[in-house]
Amino acid sequence: MKAYQQQWIDNSFLQSKAQDWFEKGLLSEQQNIEIKNQFPLDFYQPNPFIRIALFLFTCLACIFSVSLLYLIFENTFRESPRTGLTILAFAFGVFLVFLLESLIKTKKIFQSGIDNGLLYSAIVAFVTVIYVQLEPLHLPAWLEFSFILPFFIVAYIRYADVFVACVIYFLLVIILVDFSLTFSVGKTLLPFIMLFFSLGAYYFVAKLKQRADYLYYETSLDIFKTLTLASAYLSVNYFIVREGNAMINKVITSVAPQIGLAPLFYLFTILIPIAYIAFGLKKRDRTFLVLGLLTAAFSFFTYRYYFGIIPTEIALLICGTLLIAAASFIIYQLKQPKFGFTYAPDNNYEGLNLDTILLSELVNTKLHSNDENLKFGGGSTGGGGAGGEY
């Protein structure tokens, strides 16, 4: 089911960790080199700038190719535009998938920009087929997106692409919101529907992280986790709920009308950032901590939007001063580690951990596994006296 070799991802992870530990002084230079030799990166992945250039070039090549095909079969499109476009898009999508799979196997490209461009172009081609066929039916938006969603899910399972993962989550949100808005009770309960959906999605992602092939989807699952936490907060943020309620009911006023259960949404707006920050500090989880700070800033904006009593520039000046003072105080206090936190850069850490020892033992084992002095049989060291000698 996976397009890329699992060994590529595993070796990349091992080399990354080894380099990190080498910079911390936990591995010697020789050990680091031997790890790279024992776990080579047998795939092509250029630097980010080359990757972007290859991605743009691939996308342009796909656009020019499909445009050329359109010009070649222009007469067919004039006679039957929908049928012609469907056949062209489907055939072009199949060709791109075949080309993508062939390049991965023969050229061993991995997130190189070329495979990303081919993947996105193929998805656009297949989505075009679905849209062209569904457009005359005038189906509701949530149903149309439901037909499109499987293409992204299949692409994600096979290629573990981060952008595709983001699109999947946004499609799920759009489908759920649009479907809920078709019912009057759905409009009323929409914030809570989105909250429980976000929490359920977070639980599902947490379960996926327990899979044996977690490394293959690690980056995209981290993105999923961030999106679920962000949507959980935004779904019950007072500003989003109040302004969204006015937009849904098409109320056009300078200030959106008050909403029901306002105190409850005030409470959510205040408590969720605190909960994120507290959990992030307790579990040493940077995602929770950063999101907690960002949501706290948005909660402050929410309060200022409706209850501002001082000019914006004065409020910004006060907040900036307080943040600088708080940051300076925390930096000063954490120059010496306290409660498991430190201001020192991560690569200045000195000490040992179990992962380092295990990795070092693994490398040493592989290095000595081919030692000519280790013999089995014949009575020497490894023979256990088979030939009369120990």
GROMACS .gro file of C-alpha atoms in nm:
model
  390
    1MET     CA    1   0.000   0.000   0.000
    2LYS     CA    2   0.298   0.234   0.044
    3ALA     CA    3   0.474   0.390  -0.251
    4TYR     CA    4   0.798   0.461  -0.069
    5GLN     CA    5   1.015   0.200   0.100
    6GLN     CA    6   0.977   0.191   0.475
    7GLN     CA    7   1.353   0.142   0.502
    8TRP     CA    8   1.407   0.488   0.350
    9ILE     CA    9   1.209   0.651   0.627
   10ASP     CA   10   1.367   0.438   0.900
   11ASN     CA   11   1.721   0.509   0.781
   12SER     CA   12   1.647   0.879   0.746
   13PHE     CA   13   1.518   0.885   1.104
   14LEU     CA   14   1.825   0.698   1.234
   15GLN     CA   15   2.067   0.929   1.054
   16SER     CA   16   1.882   1.235   1.180
   17LYS     CA   17   1.894   1.111   1.538
   18ALA     CA   18   2.258   1.011   1.506
   19GLN     CA   19   2.352   1.355   1.373
   20ASP     CA   20   2.159   1.517   1.655
   21TRP     CA   21   2.336   1.304   1.917
   22PHE     CA   22   2.672   1.366   1.749
   23GLU     CA   23   2.617   1.741   1.781
   24LYS     CA   24   2.529   1.690   2.148
   25GLY     CA   25   2.852   1.499   2.201
   26LEU     CA   26   2.678   1.172   2.275
   27LEU     CA   27   2.828   0.993   1.974
   28SER     CA   28   3.180   1.006   1.840
   29GLU     CA   29   3.253   1.114   1.485
   30GLN     CA   30   3.346   0.758   1.393
   31GLN     CA   31   3.019   0.624   1.530
   32ASN     CA   32   2.825   0.885   1.337
   33ILE     CA   33   3.004   0.795   1.013
   34GLU     CA   34   2.951   0.425   1.070
   35ILE     CA   35   2.580   0.480   1.132
   36LYS     CA   36   2.553   0.662   0.799
   37ASN     CA   37   2.737   0.376   0.628
   38GLN     CA   38   2.525   0.107   0.790
   39PHE     CA   39   2.196   0.290   0.729
   40PRO     CA   40   2.243   0.467   0.393
   41LEU     CA   41   1.988   0.694   0.232
   42ASP     CA   42   1.921   0.514  -0.096
   43PHE     CA   43   1.684   0.773  -0.238
   44TYR     CA   44   1.695   1.112  -0.408
   45GLN     CA   45   1.584   1.413  -0.205
   46PRO     CA   46   1.744   1.745  -0.297
   47ASN     CA   47   1.767   2.055  -0.081
   48PRO     CA   48   1.451   2.265  -0.034
   49PHE     CA   49   1.536   2.519  -0.305
   50ILE     CA   50   1.596   2.253  -0.570
   51ARG     CA   51   1.284   2.073  -0.448
   52ILE     CA   52   1.070   2.384  -0.502
   53ALA     CA   53   1.220   2.438  -0.847
   54LEU     CA   54   1.153   2.075  -0.947
   55PHE     CA   55   0.799   2.099  -0.813
   56LEU     CA   56   0.723   2.412  -1.017
   57PHE     CA   57   0.886   2.266  -1.327
   58THR     CA   58   0.682   1.944  -1.293
   59CYS     CA   59   0.357   2.137  -1.250
   60LEU     CA   60   0.431   2.354  -1.553
   61ALA     CA   61   0.519   2.045  -1.757
   62CYS     CA   62   0.187   1.887  -1.664
   63ILE     CA   63  -0.005   2.202  -1.756
   64PHE     CA   64   0.170   2.231  -2.094
   65SER     CA   65   0.115   1.861  -2.163
   66VAL     CA   66  -0.257   1.866  -2.094
   67SER     CA   67  -0.292   2.190  -2.291
   68LEU     CA   68  -0.122   2.027  -2.589
   69LEU     CA   69  -0.354   1.727  -2.566
   70TYR     CA   70  -0.651   1.961  -2.552
   71LEU     CA   71  -0.539   2.133  -2.872
   72ILE     CA   72  -0.485   1.799  -3.046
   73PHE     CA   73  -0.836   1.677  -2.961
   74GLU     CA   74  -1.004   2.016  -2.988
   75ASN     CA   75  -1.265   1.895  -3.238
   76THR     CA   76  -1.374   1.620  -3.000
   77PHE     CA   77  -1.423   1.872  -2.722
   78ARG     CA   78  -1.641   2.089  -2.944
   79GLU     CA   79  -1.872   1.800  -3.027
   80SER     CA   80  -1.902   1.668  -2.670
   81PRO     CA   81  -1.725   1.893  -2.418
   82ARG     CA   82  -1.819   1.698  -2.104
   83THR     CA   83  -1.731   1.356  -2.242
   84GLY     CA   84  -1.410   1.477  -2.401
   85LEU     CA   85  -1.292   1.653  -2.085
   86THR     CA   86  -1.377   1.347  -1.874
   87ILE     CA   87  -1.180   1.111  -2.098
   88LEU     CA   88  -0.884   1.349  -2.123
   89ALA     CA   89  -0.866   1.413  -1.749
   90PHE     CA   90  -0.903   1.047  -1.657
   91ALA     CA   91  -0.643   0.928  -1.910
   92PHE     CA   92  -0.401   1.202  -1.807
   93GLY     CA   93  -0.449   1.117  -1.439
   94VAL     CA   94  -0.380   0.747  -1.500
   95PHE     CA   95  -0.069   0.836  -1.700
   96LEU     CA   96   0.060   1.062  -1.421
   97VAL     CA   97   0.009   0.792  -1.158
   98PHE     CA   98   0.191   0.539  -1.376
   99LEU     CA   99   0.477   0.786  -1.431
  100LEU     CA  100   0.491   0.867  -1.059
  101GLU     CA  101   0.509   0.501  -0.957
  102SER     CA  102   0.771   0.430  -1.222
  103LEU     CA  103   0.996   0.717  -1.111
  104ILE     CA  104   0.972   0.616  -0.745
  105LYS     CA  105   1.078   0.260  -0.825
  106THR     CA  106   1.345   0.330  -1.085
  107LYS     CA  107   1.486   0.671  -0.979
  108LYS     CA  108   1.411   0.630  -0.607
  109ILE     CA  109   1.274   0.981  -0.562
  110PHE     CA  110   1.133   1.066  -0.221
  111GLN     CA  111   0.963   1.401  -0.155
  112SER     CA  112   1.185   1.547  -0.424
  113GLY     CA  113   0.939   1.795  -0.571
  114ILE     CA  114   0.890   1.585  -0.884
  115ASP     CA  115   0.676   1.323  -0.709
  116ASN     CA  116   0.482   1.595  -0.526
  117GLY     CA  117   0.403   1.775  -0.850
  118LEU     CA  118   0.296   1.454  -1.024
  119LEU     CA  119   0.081   1.351  -0.730
  120TYR     CA  120  -0.102   1.684  -0.705
  121SER     CA  121  -0.152   1.698  -1.081
  122ALA     CA  122  -0.295   1.345  -1.084
  123ILE     CA  123  -0.535   1.431  -0.801
  124VAL     CA  124  -0.649   1.744  -0.984
  125ALA     CA  125  -0.712   1.534  -1.294
  126PHE     CA  126  -0.927   1.280  -1.107
  127VAL     CA  127  -1.112   1.553  -0.916
  128THR     CA  128  -1.188   1.718  -1.251
  129VAL     CA  129  -1.345   1.393  -1.369
  130ILE     CA  130  -1.570   1.380  -1.061
  131TYR     CA  131  -1.666   1.747  -1.086
  132VAL     CA  132  -1.752   1.730  -1.455
  133GLN     CA  133  -1.978   1.430  -1.396
  134LEU     CA  134  -2.148   1.570  -1.085
  135GLU     CA  135  -2.188   1.931  -1.196
  136PRO     CA  136  -2.514   1.878  -1.394
  137LEU     CA  137  -2.674   1.705  -1.093
  138HIS     CA  138  -2.651   2.016  -0.872
  139LEU     CA  139  -2.579   1.813  -0.562
  140PRO     CA  140  -2.522   1.980  -0.224
  141ALA     CA  141  -2.164   2.078  -0.155
  142TRP     CA  142  -2.114   1.824   0.126
  143LEU     CA  143  -2.215   1.539  -0.104
  144GLU     CA  144  -1.987   1.652  -0.387
  145PHE     CA  145  -1.693   1.678  -0.148
  146SER     CA  146  -1.779   1.331  -0.017
  147PHE     CA  147  -1.720   1.190  -0.366
  148ILE     CA  148  -1.388   1.373  -0.390
  149LEU     CA  149  -1.260   1.277  -0.044
  150PRO     CA  150  -1.173   0.910  -0.125
  151PHE     CA  151  -0.914   1.015  -0.385
  152PHE     CA  152  -0.727   1.217  -0.123
  153ILE     CA  153  -0.751   0.939   0.136
  154VAL     CA  154  -0.606   0.682  -0.104
  155ALA     CA  155  -0.330   0.924  -0.205
  156TYR     CA  156  -0.248   0.993   0.160
  157ILE     CA  157  -0.233   0.627   0.260
  158ARG     CA  158   0.005   0.549  -0.024
  159TYR     CA  159   0.224   0.862  -0.032
  160ALA     CA  160   0.182   1.014   0.320
  161ASP     CA  161   0.191   1.364   0.172
  162VAL     CA  162   0.155   1.651   0.420
  163PHE     CA  163  -0.043   1.878   0.187
  164VAL     CA  164  -0.284   1.597   0.105
  165ALA     CA  165  -0.328   1.536   0.479
  166CYS     CA  166  -0.423   1.901   0.530
  167VAL     CA  167  -0.672   1.888   0.243
  168ILE     CA  168  -0.832   1.575   0.389
  169TYR     CA  169  -0.892   1.745   0.723
  170PHE     CA  170  -1.033   2.060   0.564
  171LEU     CA  171  -1.259   1.850   0.342
  172LEU     CA  172  -1.388   1.664   0.647
  173VAL     CA  173  -1.458   1.994   0.822
  174ILE     CA  174  -1.637   2.138   0.516
  175ILE     CA  175  -1.847   1.823   0.473
  176LEU     CA  176  -1.946   1.820   0.840
  177VAL     CA  177  -2.026   2.191   0.854
  178ASP     CA  178  -2.222   2.198   0.529
  179PHE     CA  179  -2.418   1.886   0.624
  180SER     CA  180  -2.497   2.026   0.970
  181LEU     CA  181  -2.625   2.351   0.821
  182THR     CA  182  -2.893   2.162   0.628
  183PHE     CA  183  -3.080   2.113   0.959
  184SER     CA  184  -3.201   2.380   1.197
  185VAL     CA  185  -3.075   2.183   1.496
  186GLY     CA  186  -2.741   2.148   1.318
  187LYS     CA  187  -2.706   2.526   1.301
  188THR     CA  188  -2.772   2.551   1.673
  189LEU     CA  189  -2.537   2.274   1.776
  190LEU     CA  190  -2.265   2.338   1.516
  191PRO     CA  191  -2.000   2.462   1.765
  192PHE     CA  192  -2.044   2.152   1.979
  193ILE     CA  193  -2.054   1.923   1.675
  194MET     CA  194  -1.722   2.065   1.560
  195LEU     CA  195  -1.578   2.042   1.911
  196PHE     CA  196  -1.661   1.673   1.946
  197PHE     CA  197  -1.545   1.605   1.591
  198SER     CA  198  -1.209   1.768   1.668
  199LEU     CA  199  -1.169   1.573   1.989
  200GLY     CA  200  -1.261   1.250   1.812
  201ALA     CA  201  -1.013   1.324   1.535
  202TYR     CA  202  -0.742   1.392   1.793
  203TYR     CA  203  -0.812   1.058   1.962
  204PHE     CA  204  -0.802   0.882   1.625
  205VAL     CA  205  -0.466   1.041   1.539
  206ALA     CA  206  -0.330   0.941   1.880
  207LYS     CA  207  -0.426   0.581   1.806
  208LEU     CA  208  -0.259   0.595   1.465
  209LYS     CA  209   0.066   0.701   1.632
  210GLN     CA  210   0.078   0.360   1.800
  211ARG     CA  211   0.109   0.180   1.466
  212ALA     CA  212   0.431   0.002   1.380
  213ASP     CA  213   0.464   0.210   1.061
  214TYR     CA  214   0.418   0.539   1.246
  215LEU     CA  215   0.741   0.686   1.109
  216TYR     CA  216   0.602   0.666   0.756
  217TYR     CA  217   0.320   0.905   0.852
  218GLU     CA  218   0.494   1.094   1.133
  219THR     CA  219   0.505   1.442   0.980
  220SER     CA  220   0.150   1.431   0.846
  221LEU     CA  221   0.013   1.294   1.174
  222ASP     CA  222   0.180   1.583   1.358
  223ILE     CA  223   0.002   1.819   1.119
  224PHE     CA  224  -0.326   1.636   1.183
  225LYS     CA  225  -0.271   1.674   1.555
  226THR     CA  226  -0.213   2.049   1.521
  227LEU     CA  227  -0.524   2.093   1.306
  228THR     CA  228  -0.746   1.898   1.546
  229LEU     CA  229  -0.634   2.106   1.843
  230ALA     CA  230  -0.674   2.431   1.650
  231SER     CA  231  -1.023   2.341   1.527
  232ALA     CA  232  -1.127   2.230   1.878
  233TYR     CA  233  -1.047   2.578   2.009
  234LEU     CA  234  -1.184   2.773   1.714
  235SER     CA  235  -1.511   2.579   1.715
  236VAL     CA  236  -1.605   2.720   2.057
  237ASN     CA  237  -1.417   3.049   2.052
  238TYR     CA  238  -1.662   3.328   2.138
  239PHE     CA  239  -1.558   3.550   1.844
  240ILE     CA  240  -1.586   3.268   1.588
  241VAL     CA  241  -1.921   3.149   1.723
  242ARG     CA  242  -2.076   3.495   1.741
  243GLU     CA  243  -1.955   3.619   1.402
  244GLY     CA  244  -2.022   3.280   1.241
  245ASN     CA  245  -2.376   3.279   1.377
  246ALA     CA  246  -2.438   3.620   1.223
  247MET     CA  247  -2.294   3.505   0.890
  248ILE     CA  248  -2.502   3.185   0.883
  249ASN     CA  249  -2.822   3.374   0.959
  250LYS     CA  250  -2.725   3.652   0.714
  251VAL     CA  251  -2.744   3.924   0.978
  252ILE     CA  252  -2.568   4.231   0.842
  253THR     CA  253  -2.490   4.475   1.123
  254SER     CA  254  -2.185   4.663   1.243
  255VAL     CA  255  -2.169   4.437   1.548
  256ALA     CA  256  -2.296   4.078   1.539
  257PRO     CA  257  -2.590   4.015   1.772
  258GLN     CA  258  -2.538   3.838   2.103
  259ILE     CA  259  -2.557   3.458   2.102
  260GLY     CA  260  -2.715   3.209   2.338
  261LEU     CA  261  -2.499   3.040   2.598
  262ALA     CA  262  -2.253   3.329   2.573
  263PRO     CA  263  -2.105   3.266   2.922
  264LEU     CA  264  -2.023   2.909   2.820
  265PHE     CA  265  -1.831   3.027   2.515
  266TYR     CA  266  -1.655   3.290   2.729
  267LEU     CA  267  -1.545   3.004   2.951
  268PHE     CA  268  -1.421   2.793   2.658
  269THR     CA  269  -1.230   3.092   2.517
  270ILE     CA  270  -1.049   3.141   2.847
  271LEU     CA  271  -0.996   2.784   2.966
  272ILE     CA  272  -0.884   2.606   2.649
  273PRO     CA  273  -0.562   2.811   2.605
  274ILE     CA  274  -0.484   2.758   2.975
  275ALA     CA  275  -0.545   2.384   2.937
  276TYR     CA  276  -0.321   2.366   2.629
  277ILE     CA  277  -0.037   2.550   2.803
  278ALA     CA  278  -0.070   2.343   3.122
  279PHE     CA  279  -0.075   2.015   2.931
  280GLY     CA  280   0.217   2.124   2.713
  281LEU     CA  281   0.426   2.206   3.021
  282LYS     CA  282   0.331   1.886   3.200
  283LYS     CA  283   0.396   1.653   2.906
  284ARG     CA  284   0.680   1.857   2.752
  285ASP     CA  285   0.471   1.880   2.434
  286ARG     CA  286   0.576   2.171   2.215
  287THR     CA  287   0.266   2.150   1.995
  288PHE     CA  288   0.034   2.204   2.291
  289LEU     CA  289   0.255   2.477   2.432
  290VAL     CA  290   0.280   2.677   2.108
  291LEU     CA  291  -0.091   2.637   2.033
  292GLY     CA  292  -0.171   2.738   2.388
  293LEU     CA  293   0.022   3.063   2.345
  294LEU     CA  294  -0.136   3.132   2.006
  295THR     CA  295  -0.488   3.060   2.129
  296ALA     CA  296  -0.424   3.277   2.434
  297ALA     CA  297  -0.332   3.563   2.200
  298PHE     CA  298  -0.649   3.503   1.997
  299SER     CA  299  -0.855   3.496   2.318
  300PHE     CA  300  -0.708   3.833   2.409
  301PHE     CA  301  -0.801   3.961   2.063
  302THR     CA  302  -1.155   3.829   2.115
  303TYR     CA  303  -1.187   4.021   2.439
  304ARG     CA  304  -1.041   4.336   2.286
  305TYR     CA  305  -1.277   4.314   1.988
  306TYR     CA  306  -1.590   4.338   2.200
  307PHE     CA  307  -1.478   4.497   2.526
  308GLY     CA  308  -1.183   4.720   2.437
  309ILE     CA  309  -1.160   5.012   2.677
  310ILE     CA  310  -0.823   5.158   2.578
  311PRO     CA  311  -0.688   5.249   2.231
  312THR     CA  312  -0.537   4.965   2.030
  313GLU     CA  313  -0.190   5.119   2.010
  314ILE     CA  314  -0.177   5.163   2.388
  315ALA     CA  315  -0.293   4.803   2.440
  316LEU     CA  316  -0.025   4.675   2.201
  317LEU     CA  317   0.242   4.879   2.378
  318ILE     CA  318   0.140   4.745   2.719
  319CYS     CA  319   0.122   4.385   2.597
  320GLY     CA  320   0.457   4.411   2.419
  321THR     CA  321   0.622   4.550   2.729
  322LEU     CA  322   0.475   4.278   2.950
  323LEU     CA  323   0.576   4.002   2.707
  324ILE     CA  324   0.934   4.129   2.684
  325ALA     CA  325   0.956   4.151   3.060
  326ALA     CA  326   0.809   3.804   3.104
  327ALA     CA  327   1.041   3.655   2.840
  328SER     CA  328   1.346   3.817   3.000
  329PHE     CA  329   1.249   3.690   3.343
  330ILE     CA  330   1.187   3.334   3.218
  331ILE     CA  331   1.517   3.330   3.024
  332TYR     CA  332   1.704   3.447   3.334
  333GLN     CA  333   1.538   3.188   3.555
  334LEU     CA  334   1.591   2.899   3.311
  335LYS     CA  335   1.960   2.954   3.250
  336GLN     CA  336   1.989   2.685   3.512
  337PRO     CA  337   1.750   2.393   3.446
  338LYS     CA  338   1.443   2.396   3.667
  339PHE     CA  339   1.157   2.145   3.676
  340GLY     CA  340   1.287   1.981   3.359
  341PHE     CA  341   1.302   2.306   3.158
  342THR     CA  342   1.605   2.500   3.044
  343TYR     CA  343   1.686   2.798   2.825
  344ALA     CA  344   2.004   2.631   2.698
  345PRO     CA  345   1.991   2.520   2.332
  346ASP     CA  346   1.911   2.154   2.286
  347ASN     CA  347   2.248   2.079   2.124
  348ASN     CA  348   2.428   2.197   2.438
  349TYR     CA  349   2.290   1.907   2.638
  350GLU     CA  350   2.550   1.684   2.791
  351GLY     CA  351   2.475   1.339   2.929
  352LEU     CA  352   2.360   0.997   2.824
  353ASN     CA  353   2.023   0.844   2.751
  354LEU     CA  354   1.901   0.494   2.679
  355ASP     CA  355   1.833   0.564   2.309
  356THR     CA  356   2.195   0.666   2.256
  357ILE     CA  357   2.328   0.355   2.427
  358LEU     CA  358   2.098   0.128   2.228
  359LEU     CA  359   2.188   0.292   1.897
  360SER     CA  360   2.557   0.274   1.979
  361GLU     CA  361   2.525  -0.095   2.065
  362LEU     CA  362   2.334  -0.156   1.743
  363VAL     CA  363   2.609   0.004   1.536
  364ASN     CA  364   2.885  -0.176   1.720
  365THR     CA  365   2.703  -0.506   1.675
  366LYS     CA  366   2.673  -0.452   1.301
  367LEU     CA  367   3.038  -0.346   1.279
  368HIS     CA  368   3.162  -0.657   1.454
  369SER     CA  369   2.919  -0.902   1.299
  370ASN     CA  370   3.160  -0.964   1.012
  371ASP     CA  371   3.471  -0.988   1.226
  372GLU     CA  372   3.699  -1.256   1.084
  373ASN     CA  373   3.809  -1.358   1.433
  374LEU     CA  374   3.455  -1.474   1.513
  375LYS     CA  375   3.432  -1.832   1.384
  376PHE     CA  376   3.180  -2.105   1.442
  377GLY     CA  377   3.307  -2.462   1.453
  378GLY     CA  378   3.659  -2.595   1.412
  379GLY     CA  379   3.747  -2.569   1.781
  380SER     CA  380   3.852  -2.204   1.790
  381THR     CA  381   3.679  -1.932   1.990
  382GLY     CA  382   3.335  -1.971   1.839
  383GLY     CA  383   3.342  -2.349   1.813
  384GLY     CA  384   3.296  -2.417   2.181
  385GLY     CA  385   3.557  -2.702   2.173
  386ALA     CA  386   3.421  -2.876   1.864
  387GLY     CA  387   3.772  -2.950   1.743
  388GLY     CA  388   3.933  -3.019   2.078
  389GLU     CA  389   4.027  -2.659   2.153
  390TYR     CA  390   3.854  -2.380   2.337
   0.00000   0.00000   0.00000
